[in-house]
Amino acid sequence: MNYLRATNLGEVTALLEEYPEALLLCGSTDAALQLRHRPETATLIDIHALEELKGVSAEGDRMRIGTLVTLNELLYSDAVRESLPLLAACADTFGSHQIRNLATVGGNIANASPAADLTAALVALEASVTLASQDGERSVPLETLFCGYKCTKLDHELITAVTVPLQTGSWYYRKAGMRERLNIAKVSIALTHGSGGFRISGASLGPSPVRFRTLEALLDGGVYDDAAIKAALENDADPSGGYRSTKAYRLRVAFNMIKEALSQPEER
Amino acid sequence: MQITCTINGKIHRFDCAPETRVLDLVRDAGMTSVKAGCGEGECGACSLFVNGRLVNACLLLAPQIHDAEIVTLEGLQEETAAIRESFAEHGAVQCGFCTPGFVLRAYDYLSHGGERSEEAIRAALDGNLCRCTGYKKIVEAITKVKS
Ligand SMILES: Cc1cc2nc3c(=O)[nH]c(=O)nc-3n(C[C@H](O)[C@H](O)[C@H](O)COP(=O)(O)OP(=O)(O)OC[C@H]3O[C@@H](n4cnc5c(N)ncnc54)[C@H](O)[C@@H]3O)c2cc1C
Ligand code: FES
Ligand code: FES
């Protein structure tokens, strides 16, 4: 294995230019298991100690979350609990205490798993990601970063931060899994409802995290009819059937969650 | 590669491959309270502190503990005495394989001012699995730790 330790952001982007296929080492909760299958071929760029990629800070009406912020740091951040309660609620269902001490925000996004909880929550919150390469920085809507199952459009780039508009209006977050805590989502739903209308996303409901736009338009139009909601969900969601649950099951649970969200959202 | 860290206050140097699991490093260094359970972050038997945070040693790679301060149950004998006594008193141990992980999590939880309710303790134990006890006695033991 080729192991490279970066001590600042400039070094990371230079290394990514040279080794575009390299794995970045952060919490390693996803990477450790991937590496076990191919240790010989991998190049590892260790960024876990870079201070410039840590920390949560308010910037006007947005929150900037460094890519190395852990799930427990989100969960216990007063700023996040206050201004982004949906994100705190998501973090509270995520992995276990020990996993939350390791797992990072950037790792959850970059891993691009259809079951990634935090990614789904961030999509519903209309978050943007800041990407850095040798050519400088750019910011894109998180939703546009994905290109299918475990696929991102990162191009010799790393995620340096996520910026999230502060929450207004009502919201809903719910995750269903095998166990009450430590579990990978069979389905989760993240929903916000503010002056801009509904924003809805979910985990394990498509090859990559997406916004449910047909459903959003339907609800924005004031149609809360069961059959219409079901049809909209089937249009937007494309869950895989697998050994953990069937496609029909995932759609049914998502439907029940949407109904619950409409009848009892959290207000703020 | 060369890795230097402290384990329970003593400096350790390792010459190892970067993909070496921290779990294997600390066990080879004699800290056998850190158990190799599932190897996938699910069971918490491999829990240890890295710079004050409880994490799964089976997921951590050697470079991640370079210059770090590692603490295992071996290094917390005095601090965990009351917890271990309570586990014994309440029969919260059967085979004992999961016990070091549970004791460290209980110590982590209680020393951060964790609430002594059954519900909160059950939630706090989300990263530790036990195949024997059924959890009832473990939760009871933690609720009743003498402070
Ligand atoms: C027991 C267990 C339970 C889990 N529970 C959940 C859960 O409930 N919900 C959930 O969503 N996930 C869960 N996960 C998955 C995992 O913990 C998360 O996806 C986590 O956020 C990954 O972060 P990390 O820092 O560990 O990433 P790493 O493993 O360090 O990296 C993952 C991948 O992302 C890339 N990467 C990391 N950071 C960046 C960056 N800044 N820019 C570009 N690429 C980057 C790496 O190259 C690597 O390919 C669980 C995992 C385990 C083992
Ligand atoms: S052995 Fe590490 S969590 Fe199970
Ligand atoms: S006592 Fe046997 S696994 Fe917990």
Coordinates of C-alpha atoms and ligand atoms in Angstrom, one line a residue:
Chain A
M1 CA 0.0 0.0 0.0
N2 CA 1.1 3.5 -0.8
Y3 CA 0.5 5.7 2.3
L4 CA 0.8 9.5 2.1
R5 CA 0.3 11.9 4.9
A6 CA -0.9 15.4 4.0
T7 CA -0.2 18.2 6.4
N8 CA -2.2 21.0 4.6
L9 CA -4.9 21.3 2.0
G10 CA -2.4 22.3 -0.8
E11 CA -0.6 19.0 -0.3
V12 CA -3.9 17.1 -0.5
T13 CA -4.9 18.6 -3.8
A14 CA -1.4 18.1 -5.2
L15 CA -1.5 14.4 -4.2
L16 CA -5.0 14.0 -5.6
E17 CA -3.8 15.4 -9.0
E18 CA -1.1 12.7 -9.0
Y19 CA -3.3 9.9 -7.5
P20 CA -6.9 10.5 -8.5
E21 CA -8.0 7.1 -7.4
A22 CA -6.6 7.4 -3.9
L23 CA -8.7 6.8 -0.9
L24 CA -8.8 9.7 1.6
L25 CA -8.4 8.5 5.2
C26 CA -10.8 10.3 7.6
G27 CA -12.8 8.2 10.1
S28 CA -12.1 5.1 8.0
T29 CA -15.5 3.6 9.0
D30 CA -16.2 2.9 5.4
A31 CA -12.6 2.8 4.0
A32 CA -11.3 0.3 6.5
L33 CA -13.7 -2.4 5.2
Q34 CA -13.1 -1.4 1.5
L35 CA -9.4 -1.6 2.0
R36 CA -9.5 -5.1 3.4
H37 CA -10.4 -6.3 -0.1
R38 CA -7.6 -4.5 -1.9
P39 CA -4.8 -3.3 0.4
E40 CA -2.0 -3.9 -2.2
T41 CA -3.4 -1.7 -4.9
A42 CA -4.5 1.2 -2.8
T43 CA -3.0 4.7 -2.3
L44 CA -4.1 6.2 0.9
I45 CA -4.0 10.0 1.5
D46 CA -4.3 10.6 5.2
I47 CA -6.2 13.9 5.9
H48 CA -7.6 13.0 9.3
A49 CA -5.5 15.5 11.3
L50 CA -6.0 18.6 9.1
E51 CA -7.3 21.3 11.4
E52 CA -8.5 23.5 8.4
L53 CA -11.1 20.9 7.6
K54 CA -12.6 20.8 11.0
G55 CA -15.1 23.0 12.9
V56 CA -18.7 24.3 12.6
S57 CA -19.2 28.1 12.1
A58 CA -22.2 30.3 11.3
E59 CA -21.8 32.5 8.2
G60 CA -24.8 34.8 8.0
D61 CA -27.8 32.7 7.1
R62 CA -25.8 29.6 6.5
M63 CA -23.8 27.1 8.6
R64 CA -20.4 26.0 7.4
I65 CA -19.5 22.5 8.4
G66 CA -15.9 21.3 7.9
T67 CA -15.7 18.0 6.1
L68 CA -13.9 16.3 9.0
V69 CA -16.6 17.2 11.5
T70 CA -17.8 14.0 13.1
L71 CA -21.4 12.9 13.6
N72 CA -21.0 13.2 17.4
E73 CA -19.7 16.8 16.9
L74 CA -22.9 17.5 14.9
L75 CA -25.1 15.9 17.5
Y76 CA -23.6 17.8 20.4
S77 CA -23.1 21.1 18.7
D78 CA -25.3 23.8 20.2
A79 CA -25.3 25.7 16.9
V80 CA -26.5 22.7 15.0
R81 CA -29.2 21.8 17.5
E82 CA -30.4 25.3 17.5
S83 CA -30.3 26.2 13.8
L84 CA -30.3 22.8 12.0
P85 CA -32.4 20.5 14.2
L86 CA -33.1 18.1 11.4
L87 CA -29.4 17.4 11.1
A88 CA -29.1 16.8 14.8
A89 CA -32.0 14.5 14.7
C90 CA -30.4 12.6 11.8
A91 CA -27.1 12.4 13.7
D92 CA -28.9 10.9 16.7
T93 CA -30.0 7.9 14.6
F94 CA -26.6 7.4 13.0
G95 CA -24.5 4.4 13.7
S96 CA -23.5 4.1 17.4
H97 CA -21.6 6.3 19.8
Q98 CA -18.3 4.8 18.9
I99 CA -19.1 5.1 15.1
R100 CA -20.3 8.7 15.5
N101 CA -16.9 9.5 17.2
L102 CA -15.2 8.4 14.0
A103 CA -17.6 8.9 11.1
T104 CA -17.2 12.3 9.3
V105 CA -19.6 14.4 7.3
G106 CA -17.4 14.4 4.2
G107 CA -16.9 10.6 4.4
N108 CA -20.7 10.0 4.4
I109 CA -21.2 12.2 1.3
A110 CA -18.1 10.9 -0.7
N111 CA -18.9 7.3 0.0
A112 CA -22.1 8.0 -2.0
S113 CA -24.0 5.1 -0.5
P114 CA -27.8 5.1 -1.3
A115 CA -28.3 4.3 2.4
A116 CA -26.3 7.4 3.6
D117 CA -28.5 9.1 6.2
L118 CA -26.7 12.4 6.6
T119 CA -26.4 12.8 2.8
A120 CA -30.2 12.5 2.4
A121 CA -30.8 14.9 5.2
L122 CA -28.4 17.4 3.7
V123 CA -30.1 17.1 0.3
A124 CA -33.4 18.0 1.8
L125 CA -31.8 21.0 3.5
E126 CA -30.4 22.2 0.1
A127 CA -26.8 22.0 1.2
S128 CA -23.9 22.9 -1.0
V129 CA -20.5 21.3 -1.0
T130 CA -17.2 23.1 -1.4
L131 CA -14.7 21.2 -3.6
A132 CA -11.0 21.9 -3.8
S133 CA -8.5 20.9 -6.4
Q134 CA -5.2 22.2 -7.8
D135 CA -7.3 24.6 -9.9
G136 CA -8.9 26.2 -6.8
E137 CA -12.3 25.9 -5.1
R138 CA -15.8 25.6 -6.4
S139 CA -19.2 25.1 -4.7
V140 CA -22.0 23.0 -6.1
P141 CA -25.4 21.9 -4.8
L142 CA -24.9 18.6 -3.0
E143 CA -27.7 17.0 -4.9
T144 CA -25.7 17.4 -8.2
L145 CA -22.6 15.6 -6.9
F146 CA -23.9 12.1 -7.5
C147 CA -24.0 10.0 -10.7
G148 CA -25.5 6.7 -9.6
Y149 CA -24.8 3.9 -7.2
K150 CA -21.6 4.8 -5.1
C151 CA -20.6 7.3 -7.8
T152 CA -19.7 10.9 -7.4
K153 CA -18.5 13.5 -9.9
L154 CA -15.5 14.4 -7.8
D155 CA -12.7 15.1 -10.3
H156 CA -9.2 15.2 -8.7
E157 CA -11.1 17.0 -5.9
L158 CA -11.9 16.6 -2.3
I159 CA -14.8 18.0 -0.3
T160 CA -13.6 20.7 2.1
A161 CA -16.9 21.8 3.6
V162 CA -20.6 21.6 3.5
T163 CA -22.7 24.8 3.7
V164 CA -26.3 24.6 4.8
P165 CA -29.0 27.3 4.9
L166 CA -30.3 27.7 8.5
Q167 CA -33.6 25.9 8.9
T168 CA -36.9 27.8 9.0
G169 CA -40.4 26.4 9.0
S170 CA -41.3 22.8 9.9
W171 CA -39.4 19.6 9.4
Y172 CA -39.5 15.9 9.8
Y173 CA -36.9 13.2 10.1
R174 CA -37.4 9.5 10.6
K175 CA -35.4 6.4 10.0
A176 CA -36.6 2.8 9.9
G177 CA -34.2 -0.2 10.4
M178 CA -33.8 -3.6 11.9
R179 CA -32.9 -2.2 15.3
E180 CA -33.9 0.9 17.1
R181 CA -30.4 2.3 17.1
L182 CA -27.2 1.2 15.3
N183 CA -28.6 0.3 11.9
I184 CA -28.2 1.0 8.3
A185 CA -31.4 2.6 7.1
K186 CA -33.9 0.4 5.3
V187 CA -35.6 3.7 4.6
S188 CA -35.3 7.2 6.0
I189 CA -37.2 10.4 5.1
A190 CA -36.0 14.0 5.6
L191 CA -38.5 16.7 4.9
T192 CA -38.6 20.5 5.4
H193 CA -41.5 22.8 4.7
G194 CA -40.8 26.6 4.6
S195 CA -41.7 29.6 2.6
G196 CA -40.1 28.0 -0.4
G197 CA -42.3 24.9 -0.2
F198 CA -41.6 21.3 0.5
R199 CA -38.1 19.8 0.2
I200 CA -38.0 16.0 0.5
S201 CA -35.3 13.5 0.3
G202 CA -34.6 10.0 1.7
A203 CA -32.1 7.2 2.1
S204 CA -32.3 3.8 0.5
L205 CA -34.9 5.1 -2.0
G206 CA -32.8 5.3 -5.1
P207 CA -29.3 4.5 -6.4
S208 CA -28.1 7.8 -5.1
P209 CA -29.6 10.5 -2.8
V210 CA -32.2 12.5 -4.7
R211 CA -34.9 15.1 -4.1
F212 CA -38.4 13.9 -4.6
R213 CA -39.5 16.6 -6.9
T214 CA -42.8 15.2 -8.2
L215 CA -43.9 14.7 -4.6
E216 CA -42.8 18.2 -3.6
A217 CA -44.8 19.8 -6.5
L218 CA -47.8 17.7 -5.5
L219 CA -47.7 18.8 -1.9
D220 CA -46.9 22.4 -2.8
G221 CA -50.1 22.3 -4.9
G222 CA -52.0 21.3 -1.8
V223 CA -52.9 17.7 -2.9
Y224 CA -52.5 15.4 0.0
D225 CA -54.5 12.5 -1.5
D226 CA -53.1 9.0 -0.7
A227 CA -53.2 7.6 -4.3
A228 CA -51.5 10.8 -5.7
I229 CA -48.8 10.6 -3.0
K230 CA -48.2 7.0 -3.8
A231 CA -47.9 7.7 -7.5
A232 CA -45.6 10.6 -7.0
L233 CA -43.3 8.5 -4.7
E234 CA -43.2 5.7 -7.3
N235 CA -42.2 8.3 -9.9
D236 CA -39.4 9.8 -7.8
A237 CA -38.1 6.9 -5.8
D238 CA -36.2 3.9 -7.3
P239 CA -35.3 1.7 -4.4
S240 CA -33.4 -1.4 -4.9
G241 CA -34.8 -4.7 -3.7
G242 CA -32.2 -6.6 -1.8
Y243 CA -31.6 -9.1 0.9
R244 CA -32.4 -6.4 3.5
S245 CA -35.8 -5.5 2.2
T246 CA -38.0 -5.5 -0.9
K247 CA -38.7 -2.5 -3.2
A248 CA -42.4 -2.7 -2.3
Y249 CA -41.6 -2.6 1.5
R250 CA -39.4 0.4 1.1
L251 CA -42.0 2.3 -0.9
R252 CA -44.7 1.5 1.7
V253 CA -42.6 2.6 4.6
A254 CA -41.7 5.8 2.7
F255 CA -45.4 6.5 2.1
N256 CA -46.2 5.9 5.8
M257 CA -43.5 8.3 6.8
I258 CA -44.7 11.0 4.4
K259 CA -48.2 10.7 5.8
E260 CA -46.8 11.0 9.3
A261 CA -44.7 14.0 8.3
L262 CA -47.8 15.8 7.0
S263 CA -49.8 15.1 10.1
Q264 CA -47.1 15.8 12.7
P265 CA -44.1 17.7 11.6
E266 CA -41.7 19.4 14.1
E267 CA -42.2 23.1 14.1
R268 CA -39.6 25.8 14.5
Chain B
M1 CA 6.1 2.7 8.5
Q2 CA 6.9 4.0 12.0
I3 CA 4.1 4.7 14.4
T4 CA 4.6 6.3 17.8
C5 CA 1.8 6.7 20.4
T6 CA 1.2 6.3 24.1
I7 CA -0.8 3.4 25.4
N8 CA -2.0 3.8 29.0
G9 CA 0.7 6.5 29.5
K10 CA 3.7 4.5 28.1
I11 CA 5.3 5.4 24.8
H12 CA 5.1 2.6 22.2
R13 CA 6.8 2.4 18.8
F14 CA 5.5 0.2 16.1
D15 CA 7.0 -0.7 12.7
C16 CA 4.0 -1.8 10.7
A17 CA 2.2 -1.7 7.4
P18 CA -0.2 1.3 7.1
E19 CA -3.3 -1.0 6.8
T20 CA -2.6 -2.7 10.1
R21 CA -5.6 -2.5 12.4
V22 CA -5.2 -0.6 15.6
L23 CA -7.0 -3.6 17.2
D24 CA -4.1 -5.9 16.3
L25 CA -1.4 -3.4 17.4
V26 CA -2.8 -2.9 20.9
R27 CA -3.5 -6.6 21.4
D28 CA 0.1 -7.4 20.3
A29 CA 1.3 -4.8 22.7
G30 CA -0.4 -6.8 25.5
M31 CA -3.7 -4.9 25.9
T32 CA -5.9 -8.0 25.7
S33 CA -8.9 -6.3 27.2
V34 CA -9.4 -5.0 23.7
K35 CA -11.3 -7.9 22.1
A36 CA -11.5 -8.9 18.4
G37 CA -15.2 -9.4 18.0
C38 CA -17.1 -8.7 14.8
G39 CA -14.3 -6.7 13.1
E40 CA -16.9 -4.5 11.4
G41 CA -17.7 -1.8 14.0
E42 CA -20.9 -3.4 15.1
C43 CA -20.2 -5.0 18.5
G44 CA -18.0 -2.6 20.5
A45 CA -15.8 -5.3 22.0
C46 CA -12.7 -3.6 20.6
S47 CA -13.6 -0.2 22.1
L48 CA -10.8 2.0 23.3
F49 CA -10.1 5.7 23.8
V50 CA -8.1 7.7 21.3
N51 CA -7.4 11.2 22.5
G52 CA -10.3 10.9 24.9
R53 CA -12.9 9.6 22.4
L54 CA -14.3 6.1 22.5
V55 CA -13.9 4.4 19.1
N56 CA -13.8 1.0 17.4
A57 CA -10.2 -0.3 17.2
C58 CA -11.2 -2.7 14.4
L59 CA -11.9 0.1 12.0
L60 CA -8.9 2.3 12.8
L61 CA -5.8 2.0 10.8
A62 CA -2.3 2.4 12.4
P63 CA -1.5 5.9 10.9
Q64 CA -4.6 7.3 12.7
I65 CA -3.0 6.8 16.1
H66 CA 0.3 8.3 15.3
D67 CA 1.1 10.8 18.1
A68 CA -2.2 9.9 19.8
E69 CA -2.9 9.0 23.3
I70 CA -4.6 5.6 23.6
V71 CA -6.3 4.4 26.8
T72 CA -7.6 0.9 27.3
L73 CA -9.3 -0.8 30.3
E74 CA -5.8 -1.8 31.6
G75 CA -5.1 1.9 32.1
L76 CA -8.3 2.7 33.9
Q77 CA -8.3 0.1 36.7
E78 CA -8.9 2.6 39.5
E79 CA -11.3 4.8 37.5
T80 CA -13.5 1.9 36.6
A81 CA -13.4 0.0 39.9
A82 CA -16.9 1.0 41.0
I83 CA -18.3 0.1 37.6
R84 CA -16.6 -3.3 37.6
E85 CA -17.8 -4.0 41.1
S86 CA -21.4 -3.1 40.1
F87 CA -21.2 -5.4 37.1
A88 CA -20.1 -8.3 39.4
E89 CA -22.7 -7.4 42.0
H90 CA -25.6 -7.4 39.6
G91 CA -24.4 -10.5 37.6
A92 CA -23.9 -8.4 34.5
V93 CA -21.3 -10.8 33.2
Q94 CA -21.6 -14.2 31.7
C95 CA -18.9 -15.2 29.3
G96 CA -17.2 -11.8 29.8
F97 CA -16.1 -11.2 26.2
C98 CA -18.1 -8.0 25.8
T99 CA -17.4 -6.8 29.3
P100 CA -14.3 -4.5 28.8
G101 CA -16.2 -2.7 26.0
F102 CA -19.3 -2.2 28.2
V103 CA -17.2 -1.1 31.1
L104 CA -15.4 1.5 29.0
R105 CA -18.6 2.8 27.5
A106 CA -20.2 3.0 30.9
Y107 CA -17.2 4.9 32.2
D108 CA -17.3 7.2 29.2
Y109 CA -21.0 7.8 29.7
L110 CA -21.0 8.3 33.4
S111 CA -17.9 10.5 33.4
H112 CA -19.7 12.9 31.0
G113 CA -22.6 13.2 33.4
G114 CA -24.8 10.7 31.7
E115 CA -28.4 10.4 33.1
R116 CA -29.1 7.3 35.2
S117 CA -32.4 6.4 33.6
E118 CA -32.9 3.0 31.9
E119 CA -33.9 4.6 28.6
A120 CA -30.9 6.9 28.4
I121 CA -28.5 4.1 29.3
R122 CA -30.0 1.7 26.8
A123 CA -29.5 4.4 24.1
A124 CA -26.0 5.1 25.2
L125 CA -25.1 1.4 24.8
D126 CA -26.0 1.4 21.1
G127 CA -22.5 0.5 20.0
N128 CA -22.0 -2.5 22.3
L129 CA -23.4 -6.0 21.7
C130 CA -23.7 -8.8 24.2
R131 CA -24.6 -12.3 23.2
C132 CA -25.3 -13.7 26.7
T133 CA -26.8 -11.4 29.3
G134 CA -29.9 -10.0 27.6
Y135 CA -28.8 -6.5 28.7
K136 CA -31.2 -6.2 31.6
K137 CA -28.4 -6.8 34.2
I138 CA -25.9 -4.6 32.4
V139 CA -28.3 -1.7 32.4
E140 CA -29.1 -2.3 36.0
A141 CA -25.4 -2.4 37.0
I142 CA -24.7 0.9 35.2
T143 CA -27.8 2.6 36.8
K144 CA -26.5 1.5 40.3
V145 CA -22.8 2.4 40.0
K146 CA -21.8 3.9 43.4
S147 CA -20.4 7.4 42.9
Ligands
LIG1 C1 -21.1 -0.2 12.2 C2 -21.4 0.9 11.2 C3 -22.6 1.7 11.3 C4 -22.8 2.7 10.4 N1 -24.0 3.4 10.5 C5 -24.3 4.3 9.5 C6 -25.5 5.0 9.6 O1 -26.4 4.8 10.5 N2 -25.8 5.9 8.6 C7 -24.9 6.1 7.6 O2 -25.3 7.0 6.7 N3 -23.7 5.5 7.5 C8 -23.4 4.6 8.5 N4 -22.2 3.9 8.4 C9 -21.3 4.2 7.3 C10 -20.1 5.2 7.7 O3 -19.9 5.3 9.0 C11 -20.4 6.7 7.2 O4 -20.6 6.7 5.8 C12 -19.3 7.7 7.6 O5 -19.9 9.0 7.6 C13 -18.1 7.7 6.7 O6 -17.2 8.7 7.2 P1 -15.6 8.3 7.4 O7 -15.0 9.5 7.9 O8 -15.5 7.1 8.2 O9 -15.2 8.0 5.9 P2 -13.9 7.2 5.4 O10 -14.2 5.7 5.6 O11 -12.7 7.7 6.0 O12 -14.0 7.5 3.8 C14 -15.0 7.0 3.0 C15 -14.8 7.3 1.5 O13 -15.0 8.7 1.3 C16 -13.9 9.3 0.7 N5 -13.8 10.6 1.3 C17 -13.8 10.8 2.6 N6 -13.7 12.1 2.9 C18 -13.7 12.8 1.7 C19 -13.6 14.1 1.3 N7 -13.5 15.1 2.2 N8 -13.6 14.4 0.0 C20 -13.6 13.4 -0.9 N9 -13.7 12.1 -0.6 C21 -13.7 11.8 0.7 C22 -12.7 8.4 1.0 O14 -11.8 8.4 0.0 C23 -13.4 7.0 1.0 O15 -13.5 6.5 -0.3 C24 -21.9 3.0 9.3 C25 -20.7 2.2 9.3 C26 -20.4 1.2 10.2 C27 -19.1 0.5 10.1
FES2 S1 -14.6 -6.0 16.9 FE1 -14.7 -3.8 16.6 S2 -16.8 -3.4 16.8 FE2 -16.8 -5.5 16.8
FES3 S1 -21.4 -11.7 28.6 FE1 -21.0 -12.9 26.9 S2 -21.1 -11.5 25.2 FE2 -21.7 -10.4 26.9

